[in-house]
Coordinates of C-alpha atoms in Angstrom, one line a residue:
M1 CA -21.9 -3.1 31.6
V2 CA -24.4 -2.2 28.7
P3 CA -23.0 -4.0 25.8
F4 CA -23.3 -2.6 22.3
R5 CA -24.6 -4.4 19.1
N6 CA -24.2 -3.7 15.4
H7 CA -26.4 -1.4 14.2
P8 CA -29.2 -3.2 11.6
I9 CA -27.3 -1.3 8.8
V10 CA -24.9 -3.9 9.0
L11 CA -27.6 -6.6 8.4
V12 CA -28.8 -4.8 5.4
K13 CA -25.3 -4.6 4.1
N14 CA -24.7 -8.5 4.5
V15 CA -28.4 -9.0 2.8
I16 CA -27.5 -6.9 -0.1
A17 CA -24.4 -9.0 -0.7
Y18 CA -25.6 -12.2 -0.3
L19 CA -28.5 -11.4 -2.9
V20 CA -26.1 -10.2 -5.3
L21 CA -24.3 -13.6 -4.8
G22 CA -27.5 -15.4 -5.1
L23 CA -28.2 -13.9 -8.3
S24 CA -25.0 -14.6 -9.6
L25 CA -25.0 -18.5 -8.7
M26 CA -28.5 -18.8 -10.1
F27 CA -27.2 -19.4 -13.3
V28 CA -24.9 -22.2 -12.2
M29 CA -27.1 -23.8 -9.6
G30 CA -30.3 -22.8 -10.2
P31 CA -33.3 -22.7 -7.9
S32 CA -30.9 -24.2 -5.2
A33 CA -29.0 -20.9 -5.3
F34 CA -31.7 -19.2 -3.4
L35 CA -31.6 -21.7 -0.5
L36 CA -28.1 -20.9 0.0
T37 CA -28.9 -17.5 -0.1
F38 CA -31.6 -18.0 2.6
A39 CA -29.1 -20.1 4.5
L40 CA -26.6 -17.3 4.6
V41 CA -29.3 -14.6 5.3
M42 CA -30.2 -16.6 8.4
L43 CA -26.8 -16.8 9.7
S44 CA -26.2 -13.4 9.2
V45 CA -29.2 -12.4 11.4
L46 CA -28.0 -15.0 14.0
W47 CA -24.5 -13.3 13.8
W48 CA -26.1 -10.0 14.3
L49 CA -28.2 -10.9 17.3
R50 CA -25.6 -12.8 19.1
T51 CA -22.5 -10.5 18.7
L52 CA -22.0 -8.2 21.6
Y53 CA -19.3 -5.6 22.3
Y54 CA -18.5 -4.8 25.9
F55 CA -15.9 -1.7 26.3
E56 CA -14.6 -2.4 29.7
E57 CA -11.9 -0.4 31.7
T58 CA -8.8 -2.0 29.8
E59 CA -9.9 -4.0 27.0
L60 CA -12.5 -4.4 24.3
H61 CA -14.3 -7.6 24.9
V62 CA -16.1 -9.1 21.9
V63 CA -18.3 -12.0 22.6
R64 CA -19.8 -13.9 19.5
D65 CA -22.1 -16.8 20.7
T66 CA -23.4 -18.3 17.2
V67 CA -22.6 -21.7 15.7
F68 CA -19.3 -21.5 17.6
K69 CA -18.6 -19.6 20.7
N70 CA -15.7 -17.1 20.6
D71 CA -14.4 -14.5 23.1
T72 CA -12.1 -12.0 21.8
H73 CA -10.1 -9.6 24.1
I74 CA -8.4 -6.6 22.7
Q75 CA -6.5 -4.6 25.0
Y76 CA -6.6 -1.0 24.4
S77 CA -2.8 -0.5 24.8
K78 CA -2.3 -2.9 22.1
L79 CA -4.6 -1.0 19.5
A80 CA -2.6 0.7 16.6
T81 CA -5.9 2.5 15.4
V82 CA -9.4 3.1 15.6
D83 CA -10.7 4.1 12.3
V84 CA -14.0 5.7 11.5
R85 CA -15.2 4.5 8.1
R86 CA -18.5 5.5 6.2
S87 CA -19.8 3.9 3.4
L88 CA -22.3 5.2 1.0
L89 CA -24.9 3.1 3.0
D90 CA -23.6 4.2 6.2
R91 CA -24.0 7.7 4.9
L92 CA -27.5 7.4 4.1
A93 CA -28.5 5.7 7.4
G94 CA -26.5 8.0 9.5
T95 CA -24.2 5.8 10.7
A96 CA -20.4 5.0 11.1
M97 CA -18.3 2.0 11.5
L98 CA -15.3 1.9 13.9
S99 CA -12.5 -0.4 12.9
F100 CA -10.1 -1.8 15.7
T101 CA -6.6 -2.9 14.3
I102 CA -3.9 -4.1 16.6
N103 CA -0.3 -3.4 16.6
S104 CA 0.8 -7.0 15.6
A105 CA -2.0 -7.4 12.7
V106 CA -0.6 -9.5 9.7
N107 CA -3.3 -8.0 7.4
P108 CA -4.9 -4.5 8.7
N109 CA -7.0 -4.3 6.0
V110 CA -8.9 -7.0 7.6
S111 CA -9.7 -5.5 11.4
E112 CA -9.7 -7.7 14.6
A113 CA -13.2 -6.2 15.3
S114 CA -15.5 -3.8 14.0
L115 CA -18.5 -2.2 15.2
T116 CA -21.3 0.0 13.2
L117 CA -23.3 2.6 15.6
K118 CA -25.1 5.8 14.7
Q119 CA -22.6 8.2 13.8
D120 CA -22.9 10.5 16.8
I121 CA -22.5 7.4 19.1
A122 CA -19.6 6.1 17.2
L123 CA -18.0 9.3 17.2
K124 CA -18.3 9.5 21.2
L125 CA -17.2 6.1 21.7
R126 CA -14.2 7.1 19.6
D127 CA -13.3 10.1 21.5
K128 CA -13.3 7.9 24.8
L129 CA -11.0 5.3 23.1
S130 CA -8.6 8.0 21.9
E131 CA -8.2 9.1 25.3
K132 CA -6.9 5.8 26.1
V133 CA -5.2 4.9 23.1
F134 CA -3.7 8.1 21.9
N135 CA -3.8 10.1 25.2
K136 CA -6.0 12.6 23.4
S137 CA -8.7 14.6 24.9
M138 CA -9.7 16.4 21.9
T139 CA -13.0 15.6 20.3
V140 CA -13.5 14.4 16.7
E141 CA -15.5 17.7 15.7
E142 CA -12.3 19.8 17.3
D143 CA -9.9 17.6 15.3
M144 CA -11.9 18.5 12.1
N145 CA -11.1 22.1 12.5
I146 CA -7.4 21.5 12.5
P147 CA -6.2 22.7 9.2
S148 CA -4.2 20.1 7.1
E149 CA -0.5 20.2 6.9
V150 CA -0.6 20.1 3.0
K151 CA -3.2 21.3 0.5
V152 CA -4.1 18.4 -1.8
S153 CA -6.3 19.5 -4.8
N154 CA -8.2 17.2 -6.7
L155 CA -5.8 17.6 -9.7
D156 CA -3.0 16.2 -7.4
I157 CA -5.5 13.2 -6.7
V158 CA -5.8 12.6 -10.4
L159 CA -2.2 12.7 -11.3
Y160 CA -1.5 10.5 -8.0
A161 CA -4.0 7.8 -9.5
V162 CA -2.5 7.7 -12.8
F163 CA 1.1 8.3 -12.1
G164 CA 1.3 6.9 -8.3
Q165 CA 1.4 3.3 -9.5
S166 CA 4.4 1.9 -10.9
S167 CA 5.8 3.0 -14.0
L168 CA 5.4 -0.5 -15.6
N169 CA 1.6 -0.2 -15.0
V170 CA 1.3 2.8 -16.7
L171 CA 3.3 1.6 -19.7
W172 CA 1.0 -1.3 -20.1
G173 CA -2.0 1.0 -19.9
F174 CA -0.6 3.3 -22.3
A175 CA -0.1 0.1 -24.5
F176 CA -3.5 -0.9 -24.4
L177 CA -4.8 2.6 -25.2
L178 CA -2.8 2.6 -28.4
F179 CA -3.4 -0.9 -29.3
S180 CA -7.1 0.1 -29.1
L181 CA -6.9 3.1 -31.0
F182 CA -5.0 1.3 -33.8
S183 CA -7.5 -1.6 -33.7
A184 CA -10.2 1.0 -34.3
W185 CA -8.6 2.6 -37.0
N186 CA -8.0 -0.7 -38.8
G187 CA -11.8 -1.8 -38.3
E188 CA -10.7 -4.8 -36.0
L189 CA -13.8 -4.5 -33.5
E190 CA -12.8 -8.0 -31.5
A191 CA -9.1 -6.6 -30.9
F192 CA -10.6 -3.1 -29.8
V193 CA -13.1 -4.7 -27.6
G194 CA -10.4 -6.8 -26.0
S195 CA -8.0 -4.2 -25.5
I196 CA -10.1 -1.5 -24.0
T197 CA -11.5 -4.2 -21.8
M198 CA -7.8 -4.9 -20.3
L199 CA -7.3 -1.1 -20.4
V200 CA -10.4 -0.7 -18.0
V201 CA -9.9 -3.5 -15.8
T202 CA -6.1 -2.9 -15.3
N203 CA -5.9 0.9 -15.2
V204 CA -9.3 2.7 -15.4
I205 CA -10.9 0.9 -12.3
P206 CA -7.7 1.2 -10.0
W207 CA -7.7 5.2 -11.3
V208 CA -11.3 5.4 -10.3
T209 CA -10.9 3.7 -6.7
V210 CA -7.8 5.7 -5.8
I211 CA -9.5 9.0 -6.8
L212 CA -12.5 8.1 -4.6
R213 CA -10.4 6.9 -1.8
Y214 CA -8.0 9.9 -1.6
C215 CA -10.5 12.8 -2.5
N216 CA -11.0 15.6 0.4
Y217 CA -7.3 14.5 1.4
R218 CA -6.3 16.0 4.7
I219 CA -3.7 15.1 7.2
Y220 CA -2.5 16.9 10.5
R221 CA -0.6 16.0 13.8
V222 CA -1.9 16.8 17.4
A223 CA 1.0 16.0 20.1
D224 CA 2.2 12.7 18.9
T225 CA -0.7 11.5 17.0
I226 CA -0.9 11.7 13.3
T227 CA -4.6 11.6 11.7
V228 CA -5.3 10.8 8.2
E229 CA -8.7 11.7 6.4
S230 CA -10.1 11.3 2.8
G231 CA -12.8 9.7 0.6
L232 CA -15.4 11.0 -1.7
I233 CA -18.5 8.4 -1.3
S234 CA -16.9 6.5 1.6
T235 CA -14.8 8.2 3.9
Y236 CA -12.0 7.0 5.9
R237 CA -10.3 8.2 9.0
T238 CA -7.4 6.8 10.9
S239 CA -4.8 7.6 13.3
F240 CA -1.5 6.4 15.1
K241 CA 1.3 7.5 17.2
I242 CA 4.5 8.6 15.7
N243 CA 6.2 5.8 17.7
K244 CA 4.6 3.4 15.8
I245 CA 6.1 4.4 12.6
N246 CA 8.8 1.9 11.7
S247 CA 10.1 4.0 8.6
V248 CA 9.3 6.7 6.1
G249 CA 9.7 6.7 2.4
I250 CA 9.7 9.3 -0.2
R251 CA 8.5 7.4 -3.4
E252 CA 9.4 8.7 -7.1
T253 CA 8.0 6.8 -9.9
F254 CA 9.4 7.8 -13.4
F255 CA 6.7 9.6 -14.5
A256 CA 6.6 11.5 -11.1
K257 CA 10.3 12.4 -11.6
L258 CA 9.4 13.8 -14.9
M259 CA 6.7 16.3 -13.6
G260 CA 8.9 17.0 -10.3
R261 CA 6.7 15.2 -8.0
A262 CA 6.7 12.8 -5.1
I263 CA 4.7 10.7 -2.6
L264 CA 5.1 10.4 1.2
E265 CA 4.5 7.0 2.7
A266 CA 5.0 5.5 6.2
E267 CA 5.3 1.9 7.3
V268 CA 3.1 1.6 10.5
V269 CA 2.4 -1.6 12.0
G270 CA -1.3 -2.4 12.3
V271 CA -2.1 0.5 9.9
A272 CA -2.9 0.1 6.4
D273 CA -5.0 1.3 3.6
S274 CA -5.7 0.0 -0.2
T275 CA -2.1 0.6 -1.2
G276 CA -0.7 -1.5 1.7
R277 CA 0.6 1.7 3.7
P278 CA -0.7 4.8 5.0
V279 CA -0.3 7.7 2.5
L280 CA 1.1 10.8 4.1
C281 CA 1.1 12.9 1.0
P282 CA -0.2 11.8 -2.4
L283 CA 1.4 13.2 -5.2
K284 CA 2.7 16.6 -5.0
P285 CA 5.6 18.8 -6.2
K286 CA 8.7 17.4 -4.3
S287 CA 9.6 20.6 -2.6
D288 CA 6.1 20.2 -0.7
V289 CA 6.7 16.6 0.1
E290 CA 9.9 17.1 1.6
R291 CA 8.2 20.2 3.6
L292 CA 5.6 17.9 5.0
F293 CA 7.9 15.3 5.9
R294 CA 10.2 17.9 7.8
T295 CA 6.5 19.1 9.7
I296 CA 4.6 15.9 10.1
V297 CA 7.4 13.4 11.0
P298 CA 10.6 15.4 12.3
E299 CA 11.6 12.6 14.3
F300 CA 12.5 11.0 11.2
V301 CA 14.5 13.8 9.6
V302 CA 18.0 13.5 10.2
D303 CA 21.5 14.7 8.6
M304 CA 22.5 12.2 6.0
G305 CA 25.2 14.1 4.8
N306 CA 27.6 11.1 5.0
A307 CA 25.5 9.2 2.2
V308 CA 27.4 7.0 -0.2
S309 CA 26.6 6.2 -3.8
Q310 CA 27.0 2.5 -5.3
P311 CA 31.1 2.0 -6.3
R312 CA 31.3 1.8 -10.1
S313 CA 32.2 -1.8 -9.9
A314 CA 28.5 -2.2 -8.9
M315 CA 27.7 -1.9 -12.5
V316 CA 29.2 -5.0 -13.4
P317 CA 26.8 -7.3 -11.4
M318 CA 23.8 -5.2 -12.2
V319 CA 24.4 -5.2 -16.0
M320 CA 25.1 -8.8 -15.9
Y321 CA 21.9 -9.9 -13.9
N322 CA 19.6 -7.5 -15.7
L323 CA 20.7 -9.3 -18.9
L324 CA 20.0 -12.8 -17.6
Y325 CA 16.1 -11.2 -17.5
T326 CA 16.6 -10.4 -21.1
V327 CA 17.1 -14.1 -22.5
P328 CA 13.3 -15.0 -22.5
F329 CA 12.4 -12.2 -24.8
M330 CA 15.5 -12.5 -26.9
V331 CA 14.7 -16.2 -27.5
A332 CA 10.7 -15.2 -28.1
G333 CA 11.6 -12.3 -30.7
I334 CA 14.0 -14.8 -32.6
L335 CA 11.7 -17.8 -32.6
A336 CA 8.8 -15.7 -33.8
Y337 CA 11.0 -14.2 -36.5
M338 CA 12.2 -17.6 -37.4
Y339 CA 9.0 -19.3 -37.4
L340 CA 5.7 -17.3 -37.0
D341 CA 3.6 -16.9 -40.2
L342 CA 0.7 -15.0 -39.4
S343 CA -0.9 -15.5 -43.0
A344 CA -0.9 -19.1 -42.2
L345 CA -2.6 -18.6 -39.1
H346 CA -5.4 -16.5 -40.4
P347 CA -5.5 -14.9 -44.1
S348 CA -6.8 -11.6 -42.7
W349 CA -3.8 -11.3 -40.3
T350 CA -1.5 -10.5 -43.3
M351 CA -1.9 -6.9 -42.8
W352 CA -0.3 -7.3 -39.3
E353 CA 2.9 -8.7 -40.5
P354 CA 5.0 -5.3 -41.0
Y355 CA 4.0 -4.7 -37.5
A356 CA 5.0 -8.0 -36.4
L357 CA 8.5 -7.2 -37.5
V358 CA 9.0 -4.3 -35.4
V359 CA 7.3 -6.4 -32.3
E360 CA 10.0 -8.9 -33.1
F361 CA 12.8 -6.4 -33.3
L362 CA 11.8 -4.7 -30.0
L363 CA 11.7 -8.2 -28.1
V364 CA 15.4 -8.6 -29.1
V365 CA 16.7 -5.1 -29.1
G366 CA 14.6 -3.5 -26.2
P367 CA 15.4 -5.8 -23.4
L368 CA 19.2 -5.2 -23.9
V369 CA 18.7 -1.7 -23.9
L370 CA 16.5 -1.4 -21.0
A371 CA 19.0 -3.6 -19.3
V372 CA 21.9 -1.4 -19.5
A373 CA 19.7 1.8 -19.0
H374 CA 18.1 0.3 -15.8
A375 CA 21.6 -0.5 -14.5
V376 CA 22.9 3.1 -15.4
V377 CA 19.9 4.8 -13.8
A378 CA 20.2 2.6 -10.6
Q379 CA 23.9 3.4 -10.3
R380 CA 22.8 7.1 -10.3
E381 CA 20.0 7.0 -7.9
R382 CA 21.1 4.1 -5.4
S383 CA 22.7 5.5 -1.8
F384 CA 23.1 4.4 1.6
A385 CA 23.7 6.4 4.9
M386 CA 23.8 5.8 8.5
A387 CA 22.8 8.4 11.3
D388 CA 22.3 8.2 15.2
D389 CA 18.7 6.9 15.1
M390 CA 18.1 5.9 11.4
F391 CA 19.5 4.9 8.5
L392 CA 18.9 5.3 4.9
F393 CA 18.5 3.2 1.8
V394 CA 17.8 4.7 -1.6
H395 CA 16.6 1.8 -3.8
G396 CA 15.2 1.2 -6.8
A397 CA 16.0 2.5 -10.5
F398 CA 13.3 4.2 -12.9
D399 CA 11.0 4.0 -9.7
S400 CA 13.0 5.0 -6.5
V401 CA 12.2 5.2 -2.9
S402 CA 14.3 7.0 -0.1
Q403 CA 13.5 4.9 2.8
Y404 CA 14.3 6.2 6.3
I405 CA 14.5 3.2 8.5
N406 CA 14.3 3.4 12.4
Y407 CA 17.3 1.1 13.8
D408 CA 14.9 0.1 17.1
K409 CA 12.1 -1.4 14.4
V410 CA 14.8 -3.8 12.6
Q411 CA 14.0 -7.4 13.3
M412 CA 16.5 -9.2 10.8
V413 CA 19.4 -7.8 8.7
D414 CA 20.7 -10.1 6.1
V415 CA 23.7 -9.4 4.3
S416 CA 24.2 -11.3 1.1
S417 CA 26.5 -11.5 -2.1
S418 CA 26.0 -13.5 -5.3
P419 CA 29.0 -15.3 -7.0
L420 CA 29.5 -12.3 -9.4
S421 CA 29.2 -9.4 -6.8
R422 CA 31.5 -11.2 -4.3
R423 CA 34.4 -11.0 -6.6
F424 CA 34.1 -7.0 -6.3
G425 CA 33.5 -7.3 -2.5
L426 CA 30.1 -6.1 -2.9
S427 CA 27.0 -7.4 -1.5
R428 CA 23.3 -6.4 -0.9
C429 CA 21.4 -5.6 2.7
M430 CA 17.9 -6.7 3.3
V431 CA 16.3 -5.4 6.5
A432 CA 12.9 -6.9 7.7
M433 CA 10.6 -5.5 9.9
M434 CA 6.9 -5.7 11.0
S435 CA 5.1 -3.1 8.6
S436 CA 1.7 -2.0 7.4
M437 CA 1.1 -5.7 5.8
G438 CA 2.8 -8.2 7.8
F439 CA 6.7 -8.6 7.4
R440 CA 8.1 -6.2 4.9
G441 CA 11.5 -6.1 3.8
F442 CA 13.7 -3.0 1.9
T443 CA 16.8 -4.1 0.2
S444 CA 20.0 -1.6 -0.7
G445 CA 22.0 -1.7 -3.8
Y446 CA 25.5 -3.0 -4.2
F447 CA 27.9 -1.6 -1.4
P448 CA 30.9 -2.9 0.2
T449 CA 30.5 -5.6 2.4
E450 CA 31.9 -4.2 5.5
V451 CA 30.0 -1.3 5.1
L452 CA 26.7 -2.9 5.1
E453 CA 27.4 -5.2 7.9
K454 CA 27.6 -2.1 10.1
V455 CA 23.6 -2.0 9.9
G456 CA 23.2 -5.3 12.0
A457 CA 26.2 -4.3 14.1
E458 CA 24.5 -0.9 15.2
V459 CA 20.9 -2.8 15.6
M460 CA 22.8 -5.2 18.0
S461 CA 24.7 -2.3 19.7
R462 CA 21.7 -0.5 20.5
I463 CA 20.1 -3.3 22.2
K464 CA 23.4 -4.2 24.3
D465 CA 24.0 -0.5 25.6
G466 CA 20.5 0.2 26.3
R467 CA 20.0 2.9 24.0
Y468 CA 16.9 0.5 22.6
D469 CA 14.2 0.9 25.2
H470 CA 10.8 -1.2 24.1
R471 CA 8.9 1.0 26.3
R472 CA 9.3 4.1 24.0
Y473 CA 7.0 2.1 21.3
Y474 CA 4.3 1.4 23.4

């Protein structure tokens, strides 16, 4: 059997990375940084020469005989996905990287093995592996002619980058923007530079990263295999079977709700992207997301007509526990009002005193308002339902998620109640499962304890009466 070796472009990538590292360390280590860089380059050459890939009948065998010898055996039946990724250097060199991730990967962003080859060889190899992993006889070229199940425009991607993140991050970015504009208007150069820097680091860079990651987005399904492609400079292509999906969620951030939009995401063991889970649809009108939900993963579309909302008594523990989070802010606002003297700290800061009073007032009153508002919104949003094969948690408040979860993928059910919620006969249910990023849990709102305990009872019942069959998820 002829082994494969990584294309030399991998060595070029490593050398570039080590040279950048060496230049960075030169200011700290001096000339010795070049010795370190040289040693790393030599090790990289040795790793490249002594790492071989054998594609056997039932498994991938990776042999690394460098400083330490390591043999890795990856069975095709255990693979969650074989991704095709192309960085800018790959596109210039005409190469592609195959990334192999297994079902039980704790962090699928770091694959168990990766192999870079000329693009035509890589795609042919992936076609052969797809026959073994996904039972697909269709080639990548034929796949690419399949139309996407949803049309995602550049505007959709930009909106997803900005408003697809948590609303708290959006508000922080908006606050930095306002502060930078205010600082520029008052001629405070240092404050302006600091706020702009924070805006770029916390918001602008993530926005650009997401836009580059999801441009040219397309998704389609062939038989029981879903394929997602995207990327502007670096391209990404991943496929996974429908039976590997643990749950599907329709996520709506506060600002997405104002625009009538939502995001469709899935939890798939061993498959993830930069967000931590596969995105089946970036920010689109909710009607489009619901239509794609019914089209791309109809197995998770179930009648949830028996969904129940939180009882009114849930407002009491929610408000009380929310108020606990406001105490530090209120104390900080009161202490700042009593003891903070800006003019004593710096004479030029006297002009900021009226604005400091506003901030102190907001620190005292704002959290109280948000605590009550959060409980009101959560009471309206949260619900729970059970069906034959799935159950539904609608959780969150300003940012909410409708999570459709497969009973058979649940590994742990924890129904717990606090001293306060227990007085009202209420509990919260946390279900844990293997997910895109190791173990992941979803927690319900406050519901009657006996209602939530039905989830664990149903999971165990399916195991006992044979409705759960592990062979369905191979």
